[in-house]
C-alpha positions as a printed Julia matrix, in Angstrom:
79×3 Matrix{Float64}:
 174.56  102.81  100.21
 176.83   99.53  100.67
 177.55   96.78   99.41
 179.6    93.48  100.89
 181.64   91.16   98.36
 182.36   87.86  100.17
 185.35   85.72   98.54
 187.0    82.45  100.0
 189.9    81.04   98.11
 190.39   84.1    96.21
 186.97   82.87   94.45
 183.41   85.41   94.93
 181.2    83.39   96.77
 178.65   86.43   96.73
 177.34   90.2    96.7
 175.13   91.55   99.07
 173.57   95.29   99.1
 171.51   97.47  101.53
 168.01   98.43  100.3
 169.4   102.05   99.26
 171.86  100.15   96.85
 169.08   97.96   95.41
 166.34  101.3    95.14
 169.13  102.96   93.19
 169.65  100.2    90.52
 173.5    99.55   91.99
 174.5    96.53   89.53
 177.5    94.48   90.5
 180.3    93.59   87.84
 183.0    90.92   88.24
 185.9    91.34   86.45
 187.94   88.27   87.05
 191.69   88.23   85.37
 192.06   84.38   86.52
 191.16   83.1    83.33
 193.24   80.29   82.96
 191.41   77.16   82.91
 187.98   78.96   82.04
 185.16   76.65   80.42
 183.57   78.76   79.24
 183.82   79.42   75.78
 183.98   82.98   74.09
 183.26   84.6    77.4
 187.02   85.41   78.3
 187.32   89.08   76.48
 190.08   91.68   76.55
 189.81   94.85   78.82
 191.1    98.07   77.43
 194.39   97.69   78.68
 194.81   94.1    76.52
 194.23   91.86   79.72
 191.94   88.59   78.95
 189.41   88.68   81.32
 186.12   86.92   82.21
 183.57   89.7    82.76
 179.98   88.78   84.02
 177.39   90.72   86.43
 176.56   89.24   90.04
 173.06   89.13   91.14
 173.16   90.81   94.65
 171.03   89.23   97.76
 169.01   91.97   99.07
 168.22   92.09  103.13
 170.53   89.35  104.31
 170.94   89.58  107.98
 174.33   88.5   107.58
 175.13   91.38  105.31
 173.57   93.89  108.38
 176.07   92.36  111.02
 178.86   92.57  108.63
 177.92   96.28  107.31
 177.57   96.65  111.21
 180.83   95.59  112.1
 182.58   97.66  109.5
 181.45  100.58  110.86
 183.86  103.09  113.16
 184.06  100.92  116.49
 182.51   97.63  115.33
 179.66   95.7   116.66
């Protein structure tokens, strides 16, 4: 089971998992702690430990090629 989180700029750009991940329900959860500045209003919350955060789930792409070659190249020994 795998899954690949891409981020550029410190920002998620997306979520990718392998069909294994996606038959066993995986759901991805962002739990960003760079609030400041958010827009959105009442969806910064506080995490157990008293942090403001901005919690929401990412919808994962399922089957990307790109994903494979990445998943690929993180394996012992690369692609």
């Amino acid at each position: 089971m795998k899954v690949l989180i891409t981020m550029d700029g410190g920002l998620i750009q997306a979520a990718y998992v392998d069909a294994e991940a996606e038959a066993a329900g995986l759901q991805v959860v962002i739990a960003d702690f760079d609030v400041k500045g958010t827009n959105a209003s009442g969806a910064v919350v506080e995490d157990p430990d008293g942090n403001n955060v901005l919690v929401y789930e990412e919808n994962p792409i399922v089957g990307s090629d790109y994903a494979k070659k990445i998943f690929a190249l993180a394996e012992p020994g690369g692609a």
